[in-house]
Coordinates of C-alpha atoms and ligand atoms in Angstrom, one line a residue:
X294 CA -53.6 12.1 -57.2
X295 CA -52.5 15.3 -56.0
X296 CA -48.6 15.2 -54.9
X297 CA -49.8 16.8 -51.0
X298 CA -52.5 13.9 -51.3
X299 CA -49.9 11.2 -52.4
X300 CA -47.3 12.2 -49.8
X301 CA -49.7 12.3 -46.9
X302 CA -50.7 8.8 -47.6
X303 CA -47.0 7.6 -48.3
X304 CA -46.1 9.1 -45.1
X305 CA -49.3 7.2 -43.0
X306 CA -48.4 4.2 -44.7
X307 CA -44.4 4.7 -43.8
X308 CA -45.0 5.9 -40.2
X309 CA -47.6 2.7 -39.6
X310 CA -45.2 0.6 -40.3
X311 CA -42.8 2.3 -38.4
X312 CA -45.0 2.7 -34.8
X313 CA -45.9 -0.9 -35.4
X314 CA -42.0 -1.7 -36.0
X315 CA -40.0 -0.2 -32.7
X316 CA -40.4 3.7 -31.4
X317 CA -36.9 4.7 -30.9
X318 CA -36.1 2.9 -34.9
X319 CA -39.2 5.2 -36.5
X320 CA -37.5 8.2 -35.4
X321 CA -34.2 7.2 -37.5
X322 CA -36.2 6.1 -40.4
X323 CA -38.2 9.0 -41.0
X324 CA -34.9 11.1 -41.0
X325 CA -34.0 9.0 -44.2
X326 CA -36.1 11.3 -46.8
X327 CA -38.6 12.2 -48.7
X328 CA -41.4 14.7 -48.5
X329 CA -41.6 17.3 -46.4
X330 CA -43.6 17.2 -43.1
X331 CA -45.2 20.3 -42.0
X332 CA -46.5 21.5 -39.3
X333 CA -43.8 19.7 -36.9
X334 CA -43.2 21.1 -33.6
X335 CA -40.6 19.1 -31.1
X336 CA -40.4 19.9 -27.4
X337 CA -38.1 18.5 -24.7
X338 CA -39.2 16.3 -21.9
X339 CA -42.5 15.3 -20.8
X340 CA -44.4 18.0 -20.2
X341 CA -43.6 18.3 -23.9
X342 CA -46.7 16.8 -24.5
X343 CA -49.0 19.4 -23.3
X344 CA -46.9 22.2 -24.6
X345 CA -47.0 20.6 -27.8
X346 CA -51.2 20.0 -27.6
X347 CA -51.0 23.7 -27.0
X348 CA -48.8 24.8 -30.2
X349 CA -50.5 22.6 -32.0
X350 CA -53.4 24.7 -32.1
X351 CA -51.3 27.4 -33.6
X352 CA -50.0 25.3 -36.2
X353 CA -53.3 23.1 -37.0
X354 CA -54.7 27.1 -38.1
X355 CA -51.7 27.5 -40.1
X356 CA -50.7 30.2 -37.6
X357 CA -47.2 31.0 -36.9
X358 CA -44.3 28.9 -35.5
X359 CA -43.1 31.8 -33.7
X360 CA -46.8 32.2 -32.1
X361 CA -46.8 28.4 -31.5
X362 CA -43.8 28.1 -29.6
X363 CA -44.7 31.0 -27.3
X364 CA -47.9 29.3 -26.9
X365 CA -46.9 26.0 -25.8
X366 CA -43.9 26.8 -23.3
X367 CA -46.4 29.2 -21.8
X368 CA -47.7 25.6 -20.5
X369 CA -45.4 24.5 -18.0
X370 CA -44.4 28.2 -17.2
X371 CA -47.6 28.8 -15.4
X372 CA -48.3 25.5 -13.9
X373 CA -46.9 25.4 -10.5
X374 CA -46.6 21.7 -10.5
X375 CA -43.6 22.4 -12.8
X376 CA -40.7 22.6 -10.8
X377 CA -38.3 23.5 -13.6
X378 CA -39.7 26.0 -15.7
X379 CA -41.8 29.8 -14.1
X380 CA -44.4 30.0 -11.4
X381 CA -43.1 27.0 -8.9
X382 CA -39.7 26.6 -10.4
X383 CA -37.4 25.5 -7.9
X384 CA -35.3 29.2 -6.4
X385 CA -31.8 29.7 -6.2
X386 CA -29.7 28.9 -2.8
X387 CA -30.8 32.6 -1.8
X388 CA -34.4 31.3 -1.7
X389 CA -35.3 33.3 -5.1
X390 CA -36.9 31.6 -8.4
X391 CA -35.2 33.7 -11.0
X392 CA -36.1 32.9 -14.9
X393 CA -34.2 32.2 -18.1
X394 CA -36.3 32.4 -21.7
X395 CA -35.3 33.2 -25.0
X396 CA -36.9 33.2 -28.4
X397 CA -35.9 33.3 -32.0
X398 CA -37.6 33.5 -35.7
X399 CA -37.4 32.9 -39.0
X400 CA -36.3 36.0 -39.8
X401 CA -33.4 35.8 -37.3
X402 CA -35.5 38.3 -34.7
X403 CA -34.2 36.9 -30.8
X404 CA -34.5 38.1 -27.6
X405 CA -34.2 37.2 -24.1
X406 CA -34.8 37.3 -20.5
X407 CA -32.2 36.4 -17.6
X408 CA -32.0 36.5 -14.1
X409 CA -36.0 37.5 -14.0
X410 CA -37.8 37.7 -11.0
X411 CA -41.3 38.1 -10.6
X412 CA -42.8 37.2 -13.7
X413 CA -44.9 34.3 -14.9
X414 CA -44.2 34.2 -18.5
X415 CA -40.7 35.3 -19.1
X416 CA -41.0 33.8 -23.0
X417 CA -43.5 36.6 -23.3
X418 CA -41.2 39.2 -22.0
X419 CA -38.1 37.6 -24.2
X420 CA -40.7 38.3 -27.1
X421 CA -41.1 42.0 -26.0
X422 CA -37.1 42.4 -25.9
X423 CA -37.6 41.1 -29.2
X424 CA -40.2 43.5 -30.9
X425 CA -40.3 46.0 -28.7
X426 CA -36.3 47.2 -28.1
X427 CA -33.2 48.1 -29.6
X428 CA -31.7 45.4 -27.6
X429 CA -31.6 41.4 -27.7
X430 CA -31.0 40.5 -23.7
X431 CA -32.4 42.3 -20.8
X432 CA -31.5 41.0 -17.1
X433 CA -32.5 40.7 -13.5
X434 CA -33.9 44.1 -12.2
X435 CA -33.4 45.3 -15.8
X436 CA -35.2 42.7 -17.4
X437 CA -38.2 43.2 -14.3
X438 CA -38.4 47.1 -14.7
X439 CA -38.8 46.2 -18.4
X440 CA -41.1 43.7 -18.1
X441 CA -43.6 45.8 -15.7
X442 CA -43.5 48.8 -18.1
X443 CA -45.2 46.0 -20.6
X444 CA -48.0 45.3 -18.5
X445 CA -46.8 42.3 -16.8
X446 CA -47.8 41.4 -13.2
X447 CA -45.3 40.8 -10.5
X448 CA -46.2 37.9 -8.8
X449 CA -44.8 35.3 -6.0
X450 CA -42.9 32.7 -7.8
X451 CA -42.0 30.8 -5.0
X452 CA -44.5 28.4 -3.8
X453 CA -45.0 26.4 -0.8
X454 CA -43.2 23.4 -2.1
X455 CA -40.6 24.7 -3.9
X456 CA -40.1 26.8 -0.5
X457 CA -40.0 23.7 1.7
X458 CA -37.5 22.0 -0.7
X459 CA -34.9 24.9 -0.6
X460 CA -35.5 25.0 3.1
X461 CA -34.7 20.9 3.6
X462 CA -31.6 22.3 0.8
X463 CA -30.4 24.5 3.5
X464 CA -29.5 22.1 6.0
X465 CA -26.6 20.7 4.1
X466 CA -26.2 23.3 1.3
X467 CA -24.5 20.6 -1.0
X468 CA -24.6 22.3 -4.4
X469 CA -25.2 18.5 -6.3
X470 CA -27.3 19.0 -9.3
X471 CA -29.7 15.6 -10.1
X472 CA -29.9 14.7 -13.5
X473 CA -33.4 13.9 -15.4
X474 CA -34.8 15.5 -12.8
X475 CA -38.3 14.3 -12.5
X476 CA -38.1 14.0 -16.2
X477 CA -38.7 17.4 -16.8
X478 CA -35.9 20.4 -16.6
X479 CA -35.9 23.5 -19.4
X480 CA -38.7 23.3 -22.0
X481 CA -36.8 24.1 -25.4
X482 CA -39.3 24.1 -28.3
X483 CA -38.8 24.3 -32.1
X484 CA -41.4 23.9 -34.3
X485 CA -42.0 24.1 -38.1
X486 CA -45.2 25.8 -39.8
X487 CA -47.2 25.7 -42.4
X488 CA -45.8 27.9 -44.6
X489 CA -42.3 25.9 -44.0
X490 CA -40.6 28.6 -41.3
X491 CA -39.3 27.7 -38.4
X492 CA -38.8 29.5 -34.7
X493 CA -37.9 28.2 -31.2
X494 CA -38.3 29.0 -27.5
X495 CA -36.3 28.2 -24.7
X496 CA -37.6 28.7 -20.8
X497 CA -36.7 27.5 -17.2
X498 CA -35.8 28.5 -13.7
X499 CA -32.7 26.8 -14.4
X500 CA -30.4 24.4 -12.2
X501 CA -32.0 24.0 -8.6
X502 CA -29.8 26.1 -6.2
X503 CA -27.5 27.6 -8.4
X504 CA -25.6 30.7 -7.2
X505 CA -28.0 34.0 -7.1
X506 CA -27.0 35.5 -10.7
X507 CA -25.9 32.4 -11.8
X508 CA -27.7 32.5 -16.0
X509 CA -27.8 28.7 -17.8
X510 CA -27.8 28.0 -21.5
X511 CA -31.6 28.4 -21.9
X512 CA -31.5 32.3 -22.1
X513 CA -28.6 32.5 -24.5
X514 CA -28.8 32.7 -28.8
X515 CA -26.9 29.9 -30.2
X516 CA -26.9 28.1 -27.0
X517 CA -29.8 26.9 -25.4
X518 CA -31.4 27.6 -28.7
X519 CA -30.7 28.6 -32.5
X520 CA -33.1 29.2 -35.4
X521 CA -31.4 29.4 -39.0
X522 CA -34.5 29.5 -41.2
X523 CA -32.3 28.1 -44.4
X524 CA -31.7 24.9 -42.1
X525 CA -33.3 24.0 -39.2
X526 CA -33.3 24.4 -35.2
X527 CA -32.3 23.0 -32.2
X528 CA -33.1 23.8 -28.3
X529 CA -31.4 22.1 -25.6
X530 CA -32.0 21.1 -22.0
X531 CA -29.4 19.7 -18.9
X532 CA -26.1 21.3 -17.7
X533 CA -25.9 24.9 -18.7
X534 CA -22.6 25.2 -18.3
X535 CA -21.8 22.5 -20.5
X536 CA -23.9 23.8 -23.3
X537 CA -22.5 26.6 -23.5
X538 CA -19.3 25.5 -23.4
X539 CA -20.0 24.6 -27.2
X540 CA -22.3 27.1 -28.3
X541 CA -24.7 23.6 -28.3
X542 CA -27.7 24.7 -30.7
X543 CA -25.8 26.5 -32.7
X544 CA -23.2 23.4 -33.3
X545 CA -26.2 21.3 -34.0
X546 CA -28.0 23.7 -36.7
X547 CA -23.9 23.8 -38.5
X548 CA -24.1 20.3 -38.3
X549 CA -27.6 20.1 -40.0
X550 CA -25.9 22.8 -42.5
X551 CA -23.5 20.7 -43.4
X552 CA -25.7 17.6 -44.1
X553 CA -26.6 15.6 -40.9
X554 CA -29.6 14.4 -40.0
X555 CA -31.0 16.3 -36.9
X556 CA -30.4 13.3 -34.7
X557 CA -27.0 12.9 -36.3
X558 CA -26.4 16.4 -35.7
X559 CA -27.5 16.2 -31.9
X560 CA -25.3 13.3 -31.4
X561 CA -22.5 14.9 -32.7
X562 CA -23.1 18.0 -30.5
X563 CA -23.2 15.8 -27.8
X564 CA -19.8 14.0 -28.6
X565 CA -17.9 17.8 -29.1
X566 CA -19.2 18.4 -25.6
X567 CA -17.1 14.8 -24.4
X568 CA -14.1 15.6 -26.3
X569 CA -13.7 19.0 -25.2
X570 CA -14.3 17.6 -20.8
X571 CA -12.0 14.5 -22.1
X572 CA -10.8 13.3 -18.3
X573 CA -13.8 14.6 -16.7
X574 CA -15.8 12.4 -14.8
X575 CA -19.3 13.2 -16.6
X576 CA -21.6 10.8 -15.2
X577 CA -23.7 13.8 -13.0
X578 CA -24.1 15.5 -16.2
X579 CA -26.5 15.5 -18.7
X580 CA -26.9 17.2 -21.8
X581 CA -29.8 16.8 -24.1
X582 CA -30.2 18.5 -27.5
X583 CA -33.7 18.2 -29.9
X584 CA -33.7 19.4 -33.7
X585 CA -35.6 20.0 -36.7
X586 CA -34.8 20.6 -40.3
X587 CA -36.1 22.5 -42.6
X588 CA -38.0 19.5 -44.1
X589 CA -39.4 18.4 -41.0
X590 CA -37.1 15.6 -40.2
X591 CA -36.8 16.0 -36.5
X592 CA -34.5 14.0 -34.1
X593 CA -32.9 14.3 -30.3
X594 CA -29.3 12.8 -28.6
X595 CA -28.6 13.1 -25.3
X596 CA -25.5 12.6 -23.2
X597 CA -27.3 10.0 -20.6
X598 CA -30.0 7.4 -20.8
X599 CA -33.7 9.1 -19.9
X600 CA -33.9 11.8 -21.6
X601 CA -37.7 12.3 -23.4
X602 CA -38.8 14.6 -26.2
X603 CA -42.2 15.3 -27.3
X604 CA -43.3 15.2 -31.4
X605 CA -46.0 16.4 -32.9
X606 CA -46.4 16.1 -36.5
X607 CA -49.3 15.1 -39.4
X608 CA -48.0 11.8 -38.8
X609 CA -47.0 11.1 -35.1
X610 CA -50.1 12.6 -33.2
X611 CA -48.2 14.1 -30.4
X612 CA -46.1 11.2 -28.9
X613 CA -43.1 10.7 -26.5
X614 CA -39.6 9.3 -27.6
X615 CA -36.8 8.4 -25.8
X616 CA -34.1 10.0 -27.2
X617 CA -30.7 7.9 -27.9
X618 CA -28.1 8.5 -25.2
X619 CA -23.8 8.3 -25.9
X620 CA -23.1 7.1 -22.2
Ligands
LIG73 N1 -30.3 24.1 -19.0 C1 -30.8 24.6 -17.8 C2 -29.8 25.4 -17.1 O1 -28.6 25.1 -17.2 C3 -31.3 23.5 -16.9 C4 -31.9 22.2 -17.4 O2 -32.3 22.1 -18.5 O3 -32.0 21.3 -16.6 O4 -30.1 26.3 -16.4

């Protein structure tokens, strides 16, 4: 028997057992060993699912991970219903939705949008920073400017329900981020190919009524995201401020560097971000980190219960997981 052949049916044997076993335990187990698992790709929260479906495509025609990531985030960034991530994502207190987005790949190639008005896809635009200037990071009028001399179409982010929530905001203007929102806040995505390279996307409107020109994690290399092709990747998703506070994705891929499992490593980026608040009260925070290594051994941690992460792989067929929490 061929060794591809012989793995395959190892792994559909191993992950039978494991779905029939316990959900949150097969995610564990399959970071034990063994062959490598490609095409993976890993997104964060529900809406994971379709994103995934939509990389997947990419993948399944041994495309690139860096095409399949831009792909599937471009899923919840033009649905309106999403009111995290692009068209329909909630604004800030001035009443404007302004977009975060960054992108990295296997060749260490980033770049990235923040503060962006206007624009449906800012992933796309992050890509454009990426291939088509000297630069890594553009911003607000900047970053629009930029993104119109590319062809892209200013539009009306705002819609009518994300307008009617900021308006019912108003009345108080409490400045009281909910965590889990809705189950879905950024979409990080990192996804394995193929031909065994990995890339990642990152891409929300950020915390609901945050201060105008106030920039999360999600836009930011090392933070809301990190790609080191030698080892693995790692987006996260929940307070910016906190994620940034330990150069999150970036800890996580060192972690994976140095040996630990990808949920391993998440859980230990999680506990750096407790020991550095140690006396903060951080029960109205959460923090969510997802990973992948560089043999497709995947795994999430987050800071509070309810945090979900979306798998794809030739052994999970596109599947939700609850992702262990520290608190
Ligand atoms: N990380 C995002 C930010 O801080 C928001 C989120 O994922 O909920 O802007």
């Amino acid at each position: 028997m061929k060794n591809g052949r012989r793995d395959f049916l190892k792994l559909s044997a191993l992950s039978a057992a494991l779905f029939s076993f316990n959900k949150s335990k097969a995610v564990n187990l399959l970071t034990l060993g063994g062959p490598t698992v490609k095409p993976v790709v890993l997104s964060t929260w529900n809406f994971g699912i379709q994103a995934n479906a939509e990389a997947w495509k990419v993948l399944s025609a041994n495309g690139r991970a860096l095409d399949a990531v831009e792909q599937g985030v471009k899923v919840p960034e033009a649905d309106p219903k999403e009111r995290s991530v692009g068209l329909g994502g909630r604004p800030d207190r001035d009443g404007r939705v302004t977009l975060d987005a960054c992108i990295m790949d296997e060749f260490a190639n980033i770049g990235s949008v923040a503060c962006l008005e206007h624009i449906v896809h800012p992933i796309s635009v992050a890509r454009a920073v990426m291939e088509k200037t000297p630069h890594v990071m553009l911003t607000g009028e900047g970053a629009l400017q930029f993104a119109l001399s590319q062809g892209f179409k200013k539009e009306t982010l705002l819609t009518p329900e994300s307008e009617a929530e900021w308006r019912e905001w108003l009345r108080k203007s409490e400045y009281k981020p909910i965590i889990n929102i809705e189950n879905h806040d950024t979409i990080g995505m990192v996804a394995l190919d193929a031909h065994g390279n990995l890339s990642g996307a990152c891409t929300t409107s950020g915390m609901a009524f945050k201060m105008h020109g106030r920039i999360g994690d999600s836009p930011i290399i090392g933070a809301g995201l990190y790609v080191d092709n030698e080892v693995g990747a790692a987006a996260a998703t929940g307070h910016g401020e906190e994620v940034i506070r330990i150069a999150g994705s970036h800890t996580v891929v060192e972690y994976m560097r140095h040996g630990y499992s990808p949920s391993e490593a998440c859980r230990k980026a999680v506990e750096r971000i407790i020991k550095m608040r140690k006396g903060k009260d951080l029960k109205d925070i959460q923090v969510g980190f997802i990973a992948i290594n560089k043999k497709g051994e995947h795994g999430a941690y987050c800071l509070q219960k309810g945090f979900n992460y979306a798998v794809y792989s030739p052994v999970i067929p596109n599947q939700l997981f609850e992702a262990k929490s520290i608190l």
